[in-house]
GROMACS .gro file of C-alpha atoms in nm:
model
  196
    1UNK     CA    1   0.300  -1.726   0.138
    2UNK     CA    2   0.002  -1.692  -0.082
    3UNK     CA    3  -0.258  -1.968  -0.147
    4UNK     CA    4  -0.447  -2.053  -0.421
    5UNK     CA    5  -0.793  -2.204  -0.374
    6UNK     CA    6  -0.785  -2.512  -0.569
    7UNK     CA    7  -1.157  -2.607  -0.653
    8UNK     CA    8  -1.186  -2.661  -1.041
    9UNK     CA    9  -1.325  -2.340  -1.103
   10UNK     CA   10  -1.071  -2.072  -1.212
   11UNK     CA   11  -0.787  -2.034  -1.495
   12UNK     CA   12  -0.543  -2.111  -1.254
   13UNK     CA   13  -0.272  -2.103  -1.567
   14UNK     CA   14  -0.236  -1.772  -1.578
   15UNK     CA   15  -0.305  -1.619  -1.220
   16UNK     CA   16   0.007  -1.867  -1.170
   17UNK     CA   17   0.169  -1.690  -1.379
   18UNK     CA   18   0.157  -1.428  -1.281
   19UNK     CA   19   0.280  -1.521  -0.986
   20UNK     CA   20   0.578  -1.624  -1.079
   21UNK     CA   21   0.666  -1.348  -1.263
   22UNK     CA   22   0.637  -1.114  -0.973
   23UNK     CA   23   0.870  -1.360  -0.729
   24UNK     CA   24   0.474  -1.445  -0.489
   25UNK     CA   25   0.551  -1.747  -0.358
   26UNK     CA   26   0.198  -1.968  -0.362
   27UNK     CA   27   0.134  -2.310  -0.327
   28UNK     CA   28  -0.260  -2.493  -0.403
   29UNK     CA   29  -0.537  -2.538  -0.144
   30UNK     CA   30  -0.728  -2.887  -0.224
   31UNK     CA   31  -0.899  -2.930   0.145
   32UNK     CA   32  -0.963  -2.691   0.422
   33UNK     CA   33  -0.690  -2.821   0.669
   34UNK     CA   34  -0.414  -2.650   0.375
   35UNK     CA   35  -0.594  -2.310   0.453
   36UNK     CA   36  -0.387  -2.233   0.785
   37UNK     CA   37  -0.051  -2.276   0.540
   38UNK     CA   38  -0.061  -1.964   0.419
   39UNK     CA   39  -0.111  -1.576   0.496
   40UNK     CA   40  -0.330  -1.494   0.259
   41UNK     CA   41  -0.603  -1.637   0.009
   42UNK     CA   42  -0.682  -1.622  -0.358
   43UNK     CA   43  -1.008  -1.728  -0.469
   44UNK     CA   44  -1.009  -1.753  -0.891
   45UNK     CA   45  -1.284  -1.833  -1.114
   46UNK     CA   46  -1.395  -1.860  -1.454
   47UNK     CA   47  -1.780  -1.958  -1.555
   48UNK     CA   48  -2.076  -1.985  -1.375
   49UNK     CA   49  -2.090  -1.880  -1.002
   50UNK     CA   50  -2.345  -2.096  -0.953
   51UNK     CA   51  -2.143  -2.386  -1.062
   52UNK     CA   52  -1.831  -2.230  -0.859
   53UNK     CA   53  -2.036  -2.275  -0.573
   54UNK     CA   54  -2.128  -2.579  -0.607
   55UNK     CA   55  -1.778  -2.743  -0.663
   56UNK     CA   56  -1.702  -2.513  -0.371
   57UNK     CA   57  -1.878  -2.661  -0.119
   58UNK     CA   58  -1.799  -3.016  -0.287
   59UNK     CA   59  -1.447  -2.954  -0.189
   60UNK     CA   60  -1.547  -2.882   0.171
   61UNK     CA   61  -1.350  -2.527   0.122
   62UNK     CA   62  -1.717  -2.339   0.116
   63UNK     CA   63  -1.856  -2.346   0.498
   64UNK     CA   64  -1.440  -2.251   0.585
   65UNK     CA   65  -1.371  -1.962   0.414
   66UNK     CA   66  -1.597  -1.691   0.475
   67UNK     CA   67  -1.488  -1.765   0.812
   68UNK     CA   68  -1.113  -1.681   0.795
   69UNK     CA   69  -0.952  -1.375   0.914
   70UNK     CA   70  -0.638  -1.354   0.698
   71UNK     CA   71  -0.640  -1.156   0.363
   72UNK     CA   72  -0.850  -1.267   0.093
   73UNK     CA   73  -0.891  -1.197  -0.276
   74UNK     CA   74  -1.174  -1.323  -0.461
   75UNK     CA   75  -1.092  -1.318  -0.868
   76UNK     CA   76  -1.362  -1.258  -1.088
   77UNK     CA   77  -1.615  -1.535  -1.029
   78UNK     CA   78  -1.449  -1.533  -0.687
   79UNK     CA   79  -1.501  -1.244  -0.652
   80UNK     CA   80  -1.885  -1.300  -0.689
   81UNK     CA   81  -1.870  -1.593  -0.458
   82UNK     CA   82  -1.814  -1.383  -0.215
   83UNK     CA   83  -2.189  -1.196  -0.266
   84UNK     CA   84  -2.497  -1.271  -0.055
   85UNK     CA   85  -2.661  -1.387  -0.338
   86UNK     CA   86  -2.650  -1.479  -0.795
   87UNK     CA   87  -2.883  -1.451  -1.105
   88UNK     CA   88  -2.647  -1.649  -1.268
   89UNK     CA   89  -2.786  -2.010  -1.160
   90UNK     CA   90  -3.026  -1.843  -0.889
   91UNK     CA   91  -2.777  -1.919  -0.639
   92UNK     CA   92  -2.699  -1.841  -0.267
   93UNK     CA   93  -2.354  -1.765  -0.257
   94UNK     CA   94  -2.058  -1.698   0.082
   95UNK     CA   95  -2.274  -1.392   0.172
   96UNK     CA   96  -1.921  -1.254   0.263
   97UNK     CA   97  -2.059  -0.905   0.121
   98UNK     CA   98  -2.422  -0.877   0.168
   99UNK     CA   99  -2.447  -0.788  -0.190
  100UNK     CA  100  -2.631  -0.912  -0.502
  101UNK     CA  101  -2.413  -1.045  -0.858
  102UNK     CA  102  -2.700  -0.917  -1.150
  103UNK     CA  103  -2.710  -0.978  -1.509
  104UNK     CA  104  -2.617  -0.747  -1.755
  105UNK     CA  105  -2.883  -0.872  -1.947
  106UNK     CA  106  -3.182  -0.600  -2.001
  107UNK     CA  107  -3.032  -0.337  -1.755
  108UNK     CA  108  -2.774  -0.232  -2.046
  109UNK     CA  109  -2.818  -0.152  -2.422
  110UNK     CA  110  -2.486  -0.263  -2.495
  111UNK     CA  111  -2.344  -0.551  -2.548
  112UNK     CA  112  -2.293  -0.824  -2.362
  113UNK     CA  113  -2.069  -0.980  -2.192
  114UNK     CA  114  -1.870  -0.678  -2.045
  115UNK     CA  115  -1.554  -0.763  -2.224
  116UNK     CA  116  -1.211  -0.545  -2.283
  117UNK     CA  117  -1.025  -0.294  -2.094
  118UNK     CA  118  -1.240  -0.067  -1.879
  119UNK     CA  119  -1.125   0.213  -1.638
  120UNK     CA  120  -1.124   0.173  -1.310
  121UNK     CA  121  -1.193   0.411  -1.014
  122UNK     CA  122  -1.093   0.401  -0.650
  123UNK     CA  123  -1.272   0.483  -0.342
  124UNK     CA  124  -1.254   0.422   0.027
  125UNK     CA  125  -0.861   0.430   0.012
  126UNK     CA  126  -0.832   0.063  -0.056
  127UNK     CA  127  -0.482  -0.105   0.002
  128UNK     CA  128  -0.528  -0.337  -0.355
  129UNK     CA  129  -0.503  -0.022  -0.503
  130UNK     CA  130  -0.183   0.135  -0.380
  131UNK     CA  131   0.080   0.278  -0.630
  132UNK     CA  132  -0.150   0.199  -0.898
  133UNK     CA  133  -0.212   0.532  -1.180
  134UNK     CA  134  -0.486   0.677  -1.076
  135UNK     CA  135  -0.745   0.557  -1.312
  136UNK     CA  136  -0.569   0.328  -1.436
  137UNK     CA  137  -0.754   0.075  -1.711
  138UNK     CA  138  -0.831  -0.315  -1.611
  139UNK     CA  139  -0.932  -0.594  -1.828
  140UNK     CA  140  -1.267  -0.731  -1.757
  141UNK     CA  141  -1.490  -1.036  -1.925
  142UNK     CA  142  -1.830  -1.090  -1.743
  143UNK     CA  143  -2.176  -1.091  -1.801
  144UNK     CA  144  -2.329  -1.072  -1.437
  145UNK     CA  145  -2.190  -0.782  -1.216
  146UNK     CA  146  -2.222  -0.708  -0.848
  147UNK     CA  147  -2.430  -0.393  -0.761
  148UNK     CA  148  -2.251  -0.061  -0.657
  149UNK     CA  149  -2.300  -0.015  -0.286
  150UNK     CA  150  -2.054   0.328  -0.121
  151UNK     CA  151  -1.998   0.027   0.185
  152UNK     CA  152  -1.834  -0.222  -0.005
  153UNK     CA  153  -1.741  -0.095  -0.344
  154UNK     CA  154  -1.363  -0.021  -0.325
  155UNK     CA  155  -1.379   0.025  -0.668
  156UNK     CA  156  -1.620   0.106  -0.917
  157UNK     CA  157  -1.629   0.121  -1.363
  158UNK     CA  158  -1.866   0.146  -1.556
  159UNK     CA  159  -2.099  -0.016  -1.841
  160UNK     CA  160  -2.382   0.068  -1.937
  161UNK     CA  161  -2.448   0.118  -1.535
  162UNK     CA  162  -2.221   0.187  -1.273
  163UNK     CA  163  -2.097  -0.129  -1.029
  164UNK     CA  164  -1.865  -0.263  -0.803
  165UNK     CA  165  -1.545  -0.279  -1.047
  166UNK     CA  166  -1.334  -0.373  -0.639
  167UNK     CA  167  -1.464  -0.465  -0.314
  168UNK     CA  168  -1.361  -0.449  -0.016
  169UNK     CA  169  -1.533  -0.599   0.386
  170UNK     CA  170  -1.258  -0.638   0.664
  171UNK     CA  171  -1.039  -0.872   0.538
  172UNK     CA  172  -1.227  -0.959   0.235
  173UNK     CA  173  -1.178  -0.812  -0.150
  174UNK     CA  174  -1.265  -0.898  -0.466
  175UNK     CA  175  -1.189  -0.780  -0.825
  176UNK     CA  176  -1.427  -0.861  -1.126
  177UNK     CA  177  -1.151  -0.773  -1.358
  178UNK     CA  178  -0.898  -1.019  -1.403
  179UNK     CA  179  -0.494  -0.825  -1.287
  180UNK     CA  180  -0.322  -1.131  -1.386
  181UNK     CA  181  -0.409  -0.998  -1.744
  182UNK     CA  182  -0.419  -0.664  -1.647
  183UNK     CA  183  -0.067  -0.529  -1.680
  184UNK     CA  184   0.141  -0.331  -1.510
  185UNK     CA  185  -0.162  -0.176  -1.305
  186UNK     CA  186  -0.307  -0.596  -1.257
  187UNK     CA  187   0.052  -0.643  -1.146
  188UNK     CA  188   0.087  -0.410  -0.874
  189UNK     CA  189  -0.253  -0.458  -0.748
  190UNK     CA  190  -0.158  -0.794  -0.672
  191UNK     CA  191   0.209  -0.712  -0.550
  192UNK     CA  192  -0.005  -0.462  -0.292
  193UNK     CA  193  -0.213  -0.780  -0.156
  194UNK     CA  194   0.103  -1.027  -0.161
  195UNK     CA  195   0.231  -0.772   0.115
  196UNK     CA  196  -0.112  -0.733   0.314
   0.00000   0.00000   0.00000
């Protein structure tokens, strides 16, 4: 069973619809004692990283999520929450991955936010990308990005600069794109996670 952390900062409807299409069983995690009911955990998220972190702390889940030993997948802002710090709201985050989340503005010449389909290049044999077509395209919507670091970057992409499209540190994974909106490649990634 896959648990979806329900802390009021995620587009849970589209994620649930994708899991339903794939026949991946799931339930909602509303409080810390429910984490034990699931084999793996998804942290969804849209919007503001600082506000999402405050909601995660208010739910009482923040102090437990970073200690999990089962597979954890952060999606979009959920991935950013795994980092040490975000420029969005000058926010300290979960610090599962010792990287920073930075704003595109003033760092790239292109439009902000980065929105639309972009090619992703996996590295480090990350199991999320098993049987995903090489250089597959995924759907992005974000104004903040996670700095590239060869140790923790499971896949990278480029939009004015090179940044982490996916992360891995031990049992923790993150994707900046939305797999639930990324067609066949995104569905394959969710299936791969469901089998970890």
